[in-house]
CSV table of N, CA and C in Angstrom, one decimal:
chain,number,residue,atom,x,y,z
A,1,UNK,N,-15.8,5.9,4.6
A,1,UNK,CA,-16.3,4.9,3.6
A,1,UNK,C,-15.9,3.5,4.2
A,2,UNK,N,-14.9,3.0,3.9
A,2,UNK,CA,-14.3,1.7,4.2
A,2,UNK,C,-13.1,1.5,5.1
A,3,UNK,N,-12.8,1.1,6.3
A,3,UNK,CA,-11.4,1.1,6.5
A,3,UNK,C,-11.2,0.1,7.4
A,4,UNK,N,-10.0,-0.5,7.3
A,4,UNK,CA,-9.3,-1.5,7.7
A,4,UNK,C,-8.3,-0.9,8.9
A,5,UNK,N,-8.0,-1.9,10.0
A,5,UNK,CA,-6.7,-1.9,10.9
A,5,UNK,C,-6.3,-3.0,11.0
A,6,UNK,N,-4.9,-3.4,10.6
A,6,UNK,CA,-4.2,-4.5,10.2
A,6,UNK,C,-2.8,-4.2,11.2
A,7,UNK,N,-2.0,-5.6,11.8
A,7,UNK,CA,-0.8,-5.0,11.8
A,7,UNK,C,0.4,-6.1,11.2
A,8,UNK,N,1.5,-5.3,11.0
A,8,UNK,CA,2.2,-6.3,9.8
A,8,UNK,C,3.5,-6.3,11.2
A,9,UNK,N,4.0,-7.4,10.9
A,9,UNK,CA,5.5,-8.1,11.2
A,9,UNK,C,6.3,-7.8,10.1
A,10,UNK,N,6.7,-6.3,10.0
A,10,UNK,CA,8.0,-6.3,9.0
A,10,UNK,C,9.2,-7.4,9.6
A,11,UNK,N,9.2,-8.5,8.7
A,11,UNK,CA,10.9,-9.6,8.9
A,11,UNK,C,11.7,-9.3,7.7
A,12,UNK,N,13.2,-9.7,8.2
A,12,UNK,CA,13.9,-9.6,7.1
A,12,UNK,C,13.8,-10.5,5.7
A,13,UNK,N,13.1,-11.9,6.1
A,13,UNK,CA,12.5,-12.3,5.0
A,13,UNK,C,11.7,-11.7,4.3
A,14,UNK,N,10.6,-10.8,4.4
A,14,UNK,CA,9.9,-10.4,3.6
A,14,UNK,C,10.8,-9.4,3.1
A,15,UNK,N,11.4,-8.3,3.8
A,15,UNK,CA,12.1,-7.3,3.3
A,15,UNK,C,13.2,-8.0,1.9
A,16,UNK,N,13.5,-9.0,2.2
A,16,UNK,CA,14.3,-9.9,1.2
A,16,UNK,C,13.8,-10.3,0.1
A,17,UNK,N,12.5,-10.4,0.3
A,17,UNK,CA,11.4,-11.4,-1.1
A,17,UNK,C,10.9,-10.2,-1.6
A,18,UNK,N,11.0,-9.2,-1.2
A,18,UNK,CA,10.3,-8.1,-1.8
A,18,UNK,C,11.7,-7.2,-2.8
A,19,UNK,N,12.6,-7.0,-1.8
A,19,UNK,CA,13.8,-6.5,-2.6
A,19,UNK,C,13.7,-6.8,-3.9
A,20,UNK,N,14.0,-8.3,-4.3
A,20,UNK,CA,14.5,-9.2,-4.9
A,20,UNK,C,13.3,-9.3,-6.2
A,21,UNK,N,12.0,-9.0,-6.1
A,21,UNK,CA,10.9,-9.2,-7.0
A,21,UNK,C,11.0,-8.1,-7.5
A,22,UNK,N,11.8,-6.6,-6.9
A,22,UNK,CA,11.7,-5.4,-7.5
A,22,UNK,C,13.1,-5.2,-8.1
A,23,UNK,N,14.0,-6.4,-7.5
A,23,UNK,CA,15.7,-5.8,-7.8
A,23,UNK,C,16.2,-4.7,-7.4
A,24,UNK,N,15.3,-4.6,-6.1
A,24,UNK,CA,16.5,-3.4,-5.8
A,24,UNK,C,17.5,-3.7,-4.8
A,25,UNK,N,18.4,-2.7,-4.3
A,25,UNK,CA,19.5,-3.6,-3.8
A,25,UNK,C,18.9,-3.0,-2.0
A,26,UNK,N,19.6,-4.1,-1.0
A,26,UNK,CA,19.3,-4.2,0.3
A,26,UNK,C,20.5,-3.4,1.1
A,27,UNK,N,19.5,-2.0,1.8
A,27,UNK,CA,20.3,-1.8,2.7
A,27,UNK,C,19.8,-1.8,3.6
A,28,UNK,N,21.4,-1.4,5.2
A,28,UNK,CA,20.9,-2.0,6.5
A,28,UNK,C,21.1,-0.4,7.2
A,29,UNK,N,20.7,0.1,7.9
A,29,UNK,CA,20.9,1.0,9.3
A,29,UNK,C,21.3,0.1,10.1
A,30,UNK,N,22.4,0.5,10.3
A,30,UNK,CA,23.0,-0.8,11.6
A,30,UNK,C,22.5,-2.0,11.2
A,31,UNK,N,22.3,-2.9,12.5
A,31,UNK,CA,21.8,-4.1,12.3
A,31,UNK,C,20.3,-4.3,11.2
A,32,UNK,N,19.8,-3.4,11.2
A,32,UNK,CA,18.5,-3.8,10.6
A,32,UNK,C,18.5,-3.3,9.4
A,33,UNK,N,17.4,-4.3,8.3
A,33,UNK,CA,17.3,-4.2,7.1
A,33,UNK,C,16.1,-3.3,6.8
A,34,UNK,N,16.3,-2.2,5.4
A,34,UNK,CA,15.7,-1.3,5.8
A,34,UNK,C,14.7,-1.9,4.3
A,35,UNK,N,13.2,-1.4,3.6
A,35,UNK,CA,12.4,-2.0,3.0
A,35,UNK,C,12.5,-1.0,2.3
A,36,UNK,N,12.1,-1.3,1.1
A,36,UNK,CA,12.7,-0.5,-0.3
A,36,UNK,C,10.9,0.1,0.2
A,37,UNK,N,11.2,1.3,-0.4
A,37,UNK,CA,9.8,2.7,-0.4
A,37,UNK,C,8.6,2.2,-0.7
A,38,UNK,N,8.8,1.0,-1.7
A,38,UNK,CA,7.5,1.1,-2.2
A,38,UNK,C,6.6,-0.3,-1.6
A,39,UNK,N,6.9,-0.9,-0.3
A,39,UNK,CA,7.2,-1.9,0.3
A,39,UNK,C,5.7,-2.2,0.9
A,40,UNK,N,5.0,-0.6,1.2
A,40,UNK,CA,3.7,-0.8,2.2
A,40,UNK,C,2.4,-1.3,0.9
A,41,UNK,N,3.1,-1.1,-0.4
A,41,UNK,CA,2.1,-1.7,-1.4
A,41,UNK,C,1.3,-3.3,-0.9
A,42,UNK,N,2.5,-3.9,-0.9
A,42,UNK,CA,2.7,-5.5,-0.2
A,42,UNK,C,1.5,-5.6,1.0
A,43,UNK,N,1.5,-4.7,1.6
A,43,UNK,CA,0.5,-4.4,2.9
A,43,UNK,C,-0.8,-4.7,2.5
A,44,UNK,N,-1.6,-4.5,1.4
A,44,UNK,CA,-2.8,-4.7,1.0
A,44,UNK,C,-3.1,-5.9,1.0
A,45,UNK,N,-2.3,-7.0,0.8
A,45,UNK,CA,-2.8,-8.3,0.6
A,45,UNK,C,-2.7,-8.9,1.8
A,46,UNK,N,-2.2,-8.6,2.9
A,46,UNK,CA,-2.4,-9.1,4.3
A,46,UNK,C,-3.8,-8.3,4.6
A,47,UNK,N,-3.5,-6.4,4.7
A,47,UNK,CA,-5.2,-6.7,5.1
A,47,UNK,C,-6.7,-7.4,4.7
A,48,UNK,N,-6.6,-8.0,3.1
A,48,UNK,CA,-8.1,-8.5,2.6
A,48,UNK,C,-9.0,-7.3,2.7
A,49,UNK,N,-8.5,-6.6,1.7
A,49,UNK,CA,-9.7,-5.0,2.0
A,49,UNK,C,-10.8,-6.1,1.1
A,50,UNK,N,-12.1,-6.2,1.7
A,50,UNK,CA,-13.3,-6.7,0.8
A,50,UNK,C,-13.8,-5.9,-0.2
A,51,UNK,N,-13.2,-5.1,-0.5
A,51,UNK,CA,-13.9,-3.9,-1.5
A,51,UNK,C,-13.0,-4.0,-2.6
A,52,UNK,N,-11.6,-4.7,-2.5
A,52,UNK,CA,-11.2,-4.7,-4.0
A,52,UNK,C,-10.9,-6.2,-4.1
A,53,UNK,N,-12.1,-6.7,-4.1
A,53,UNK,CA,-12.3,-8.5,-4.5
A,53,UNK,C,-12.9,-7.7,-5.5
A,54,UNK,N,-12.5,-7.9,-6.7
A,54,UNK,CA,-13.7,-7.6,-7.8
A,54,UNK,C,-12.8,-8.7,-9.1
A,55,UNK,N,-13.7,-8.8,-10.0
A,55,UNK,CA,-13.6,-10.0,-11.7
A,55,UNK,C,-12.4,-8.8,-12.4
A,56,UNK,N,-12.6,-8.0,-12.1
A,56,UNK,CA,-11.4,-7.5,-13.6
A,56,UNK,C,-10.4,-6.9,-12.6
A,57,UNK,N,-9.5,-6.6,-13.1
A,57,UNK,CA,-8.0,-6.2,-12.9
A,57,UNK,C,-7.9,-5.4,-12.5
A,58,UNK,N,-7.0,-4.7,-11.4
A,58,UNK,CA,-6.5,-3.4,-11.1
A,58,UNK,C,-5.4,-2.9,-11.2
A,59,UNK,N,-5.9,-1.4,-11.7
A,59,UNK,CA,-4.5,-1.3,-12.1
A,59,UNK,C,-3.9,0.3,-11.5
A,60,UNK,N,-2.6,0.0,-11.2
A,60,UNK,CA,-2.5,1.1,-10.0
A,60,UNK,C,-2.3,2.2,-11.0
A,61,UNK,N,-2.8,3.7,-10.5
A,61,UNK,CA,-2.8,5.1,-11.2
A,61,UNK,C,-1.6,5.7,-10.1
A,62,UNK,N,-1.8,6.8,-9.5
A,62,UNK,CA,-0.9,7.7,-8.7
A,62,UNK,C,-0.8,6.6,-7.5
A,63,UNK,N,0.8,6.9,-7.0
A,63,UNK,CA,1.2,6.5,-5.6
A,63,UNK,C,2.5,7.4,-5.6
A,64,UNK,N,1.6,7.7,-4.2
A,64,UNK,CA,2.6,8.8,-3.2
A,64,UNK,C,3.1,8.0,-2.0
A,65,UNK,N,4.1,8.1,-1.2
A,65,UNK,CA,5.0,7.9,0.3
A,65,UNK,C,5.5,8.7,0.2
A,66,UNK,N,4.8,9.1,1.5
A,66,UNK,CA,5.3,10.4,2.6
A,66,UNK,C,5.9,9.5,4.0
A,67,UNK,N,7.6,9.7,3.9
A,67,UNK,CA,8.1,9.0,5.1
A,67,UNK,C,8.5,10.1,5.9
A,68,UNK,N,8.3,9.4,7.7
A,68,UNK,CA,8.7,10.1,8.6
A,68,UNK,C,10.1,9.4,8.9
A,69,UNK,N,10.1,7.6,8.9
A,69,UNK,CA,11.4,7.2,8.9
A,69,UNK,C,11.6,6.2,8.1
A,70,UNK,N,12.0,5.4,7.9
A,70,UNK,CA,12.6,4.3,7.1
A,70,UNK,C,11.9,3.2,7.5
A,71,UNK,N,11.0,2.5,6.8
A,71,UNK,CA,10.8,0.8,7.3
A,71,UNK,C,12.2,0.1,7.0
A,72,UNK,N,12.0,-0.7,9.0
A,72,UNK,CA,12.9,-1.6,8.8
A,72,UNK,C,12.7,-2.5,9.6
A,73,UNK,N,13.6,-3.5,9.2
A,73,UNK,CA,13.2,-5.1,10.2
A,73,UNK,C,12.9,-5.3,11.5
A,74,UNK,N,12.3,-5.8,11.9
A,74,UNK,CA,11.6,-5.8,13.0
A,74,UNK,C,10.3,-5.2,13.5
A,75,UNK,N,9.7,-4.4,12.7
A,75,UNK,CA,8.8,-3.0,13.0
A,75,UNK,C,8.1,-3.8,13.4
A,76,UNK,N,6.9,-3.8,14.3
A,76,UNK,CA,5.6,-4.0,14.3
A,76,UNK,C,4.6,-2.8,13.5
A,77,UNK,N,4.3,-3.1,12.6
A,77,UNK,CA,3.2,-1.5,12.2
A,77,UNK,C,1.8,-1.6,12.4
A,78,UNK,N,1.3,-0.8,13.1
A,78,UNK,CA,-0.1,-0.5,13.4
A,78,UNK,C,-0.5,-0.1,11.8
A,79,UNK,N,-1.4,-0.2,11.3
A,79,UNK,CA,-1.8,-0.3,9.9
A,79,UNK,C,-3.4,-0.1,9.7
A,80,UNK,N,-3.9,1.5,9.0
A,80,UNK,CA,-4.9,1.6,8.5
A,80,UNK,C,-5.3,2.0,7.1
A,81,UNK,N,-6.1,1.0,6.6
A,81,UNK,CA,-6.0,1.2,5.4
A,81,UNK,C,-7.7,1.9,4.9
A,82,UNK,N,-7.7,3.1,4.4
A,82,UNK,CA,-9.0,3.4,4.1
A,82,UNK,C,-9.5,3.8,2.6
A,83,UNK,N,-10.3,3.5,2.1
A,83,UNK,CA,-10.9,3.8,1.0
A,83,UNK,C,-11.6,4.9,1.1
A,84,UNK,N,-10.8,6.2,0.7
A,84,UNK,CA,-11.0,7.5,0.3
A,84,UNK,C,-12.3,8.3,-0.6
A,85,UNK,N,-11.9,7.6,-1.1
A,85,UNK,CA,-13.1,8.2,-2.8
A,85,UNK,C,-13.3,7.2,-3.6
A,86,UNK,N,-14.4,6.8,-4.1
A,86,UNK,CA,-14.1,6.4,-5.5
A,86,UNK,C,-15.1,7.1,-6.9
A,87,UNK,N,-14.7,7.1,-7.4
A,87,UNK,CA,-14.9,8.1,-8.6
A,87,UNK,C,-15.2,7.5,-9.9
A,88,UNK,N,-16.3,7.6,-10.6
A,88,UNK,CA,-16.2,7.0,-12.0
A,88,UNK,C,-16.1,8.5,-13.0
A,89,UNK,N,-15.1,7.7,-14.1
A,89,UNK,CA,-14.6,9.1,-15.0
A,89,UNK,C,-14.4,7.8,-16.4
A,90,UNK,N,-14.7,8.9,-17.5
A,90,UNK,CA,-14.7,8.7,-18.8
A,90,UNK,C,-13.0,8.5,-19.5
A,91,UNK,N,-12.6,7.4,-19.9
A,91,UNK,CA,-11.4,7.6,-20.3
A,91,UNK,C,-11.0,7.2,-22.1
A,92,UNK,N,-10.0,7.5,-22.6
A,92,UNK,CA,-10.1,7.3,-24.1
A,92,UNK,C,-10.4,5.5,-24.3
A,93,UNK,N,-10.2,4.7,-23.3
A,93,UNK,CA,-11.1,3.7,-23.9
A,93,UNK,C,-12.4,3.1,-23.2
A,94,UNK,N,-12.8,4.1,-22.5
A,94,UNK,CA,-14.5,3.7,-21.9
A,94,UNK,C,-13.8,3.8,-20.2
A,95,UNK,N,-15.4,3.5,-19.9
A,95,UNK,CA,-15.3,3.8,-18.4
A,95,UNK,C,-13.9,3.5,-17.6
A,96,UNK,N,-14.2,4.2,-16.7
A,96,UNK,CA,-13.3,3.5,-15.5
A,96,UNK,C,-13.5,4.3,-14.4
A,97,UNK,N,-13.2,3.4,-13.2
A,97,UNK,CA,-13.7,3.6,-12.2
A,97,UNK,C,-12.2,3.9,-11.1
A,98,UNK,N,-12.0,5.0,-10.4
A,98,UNK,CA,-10.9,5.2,-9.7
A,98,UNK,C,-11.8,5.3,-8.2
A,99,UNK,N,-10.2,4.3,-7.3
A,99,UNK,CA,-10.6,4.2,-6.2
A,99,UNK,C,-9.6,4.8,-4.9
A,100,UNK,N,-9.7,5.7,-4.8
A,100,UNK,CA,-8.5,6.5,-4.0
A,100,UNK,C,-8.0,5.9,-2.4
A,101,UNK,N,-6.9,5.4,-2.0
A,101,UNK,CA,-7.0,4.8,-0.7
A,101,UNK,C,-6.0,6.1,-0.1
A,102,UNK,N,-5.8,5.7,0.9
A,102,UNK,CA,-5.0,6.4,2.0
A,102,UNK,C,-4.5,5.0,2.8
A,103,UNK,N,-2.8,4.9,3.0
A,103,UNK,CA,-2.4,4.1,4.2
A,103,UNK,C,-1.5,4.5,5.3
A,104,UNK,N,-1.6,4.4,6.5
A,104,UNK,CA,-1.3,4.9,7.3
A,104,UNK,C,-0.5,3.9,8.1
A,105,UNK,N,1.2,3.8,8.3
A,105,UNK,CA,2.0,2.9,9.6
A,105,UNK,C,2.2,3.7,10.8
A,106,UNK,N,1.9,3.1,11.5
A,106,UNK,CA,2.5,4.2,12.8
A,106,UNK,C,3.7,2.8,13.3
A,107,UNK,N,4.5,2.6,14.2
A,107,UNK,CA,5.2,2.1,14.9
A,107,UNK,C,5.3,2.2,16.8
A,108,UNK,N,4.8,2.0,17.7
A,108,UNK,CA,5.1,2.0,19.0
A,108,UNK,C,4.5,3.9,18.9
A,109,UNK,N,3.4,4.2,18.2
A,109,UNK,CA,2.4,5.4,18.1
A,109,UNK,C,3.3,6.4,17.2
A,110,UNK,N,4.2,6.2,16.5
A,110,UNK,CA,5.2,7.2,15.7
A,110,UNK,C,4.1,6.5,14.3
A,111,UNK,N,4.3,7.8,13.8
A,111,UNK,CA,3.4,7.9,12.3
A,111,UNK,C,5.4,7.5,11.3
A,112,UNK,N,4.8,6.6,10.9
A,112,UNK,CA,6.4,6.4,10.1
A,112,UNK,C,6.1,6.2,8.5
A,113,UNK,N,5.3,5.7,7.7
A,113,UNK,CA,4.9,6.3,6.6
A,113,UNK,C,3.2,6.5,5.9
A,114,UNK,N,2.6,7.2,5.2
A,114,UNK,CA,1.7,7.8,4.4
A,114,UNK,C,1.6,7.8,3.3
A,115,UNK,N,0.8,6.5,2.7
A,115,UNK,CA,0.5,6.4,1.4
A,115,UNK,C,-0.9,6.6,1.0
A,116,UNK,N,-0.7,7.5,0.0
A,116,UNK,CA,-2.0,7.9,-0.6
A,116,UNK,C,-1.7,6.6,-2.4
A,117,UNK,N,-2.5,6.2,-3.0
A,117,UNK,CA,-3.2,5.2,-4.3
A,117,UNK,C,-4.3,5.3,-4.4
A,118,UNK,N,-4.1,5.6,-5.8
A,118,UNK,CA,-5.6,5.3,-6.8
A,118,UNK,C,-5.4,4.1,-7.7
A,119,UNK,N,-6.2,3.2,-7.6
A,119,UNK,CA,-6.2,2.0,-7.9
A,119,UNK,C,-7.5,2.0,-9.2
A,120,UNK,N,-7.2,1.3,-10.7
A,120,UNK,CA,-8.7,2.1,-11.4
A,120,UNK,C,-8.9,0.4,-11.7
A,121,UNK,N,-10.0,0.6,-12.2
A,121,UNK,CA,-10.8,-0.5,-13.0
A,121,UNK,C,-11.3,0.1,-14.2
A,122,UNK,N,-11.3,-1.1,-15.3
A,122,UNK,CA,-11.8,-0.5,-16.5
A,122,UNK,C,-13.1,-1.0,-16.9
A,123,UNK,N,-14.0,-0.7,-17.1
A,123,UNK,CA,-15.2,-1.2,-18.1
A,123,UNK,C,-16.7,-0.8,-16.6
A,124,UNK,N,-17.8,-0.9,-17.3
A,124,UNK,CA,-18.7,-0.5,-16.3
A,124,UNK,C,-18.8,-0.9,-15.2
A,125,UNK,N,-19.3,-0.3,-14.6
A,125,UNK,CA,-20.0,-1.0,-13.0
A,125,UNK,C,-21.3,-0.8,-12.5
């Protein structure tokens, strides 16, 4: 369907501004700061997927991370983000439309985490 390749500069500033917006607390593996799990969310707004410019709101449904290791400062991540499915289904207050992604970091060709999101919209399309 749709897919993007992006690559992100994990820094410890970001790993810090993100901690700090979720409250969670900062740990290091040795020298390096490692990115709270839910961290590759953040990753969507560097790629500009053009498929979720849309007028009404999104609102996130299931998210899964499947890690192989820890993001941590310094990474370079090779970054694919694709749009999976999307699905229109009936809900107790009218339409809505789910949009299933898959994202994928590798590091220096190591697969290091796997997120699967369904992101929905409400009202027709």
């Amino acid at each position: 369907m749709n897919n993007l390749r992006f690559r992100v500069h994990l820094s410890e500033e970001a790993i810090v501004q993100y901690a700090a917006s979720i409250e969670a607390p900062l740990q290091r593996i040795g020298a390096a700061l490692v990115a709270p799990s839910t961290m590759p969310i953040t990753f969507w707004k560097i790629a500009d997927a053009p498929w979720l410019h849309m007028p009404e709101p999104l609102i996130h449904g299931i998210q899964q991370f499947h890690y192989e290791a820890p993001l941590t400062s310094g990474m370079e991540l090779d970054c694919d983000l694709s749009l999976t499915r999307v699905e229109n289904k009936t809900g107790r207050q009218g339409a809505l439309t789910l949009y299933t992604h898959s994202l994928i970091c590798t590091c220096a060709g190591k697969r290091i985490v796997t997120v699967e999101t369904a992101l929905i919209s409400v009202g027709d399309k």
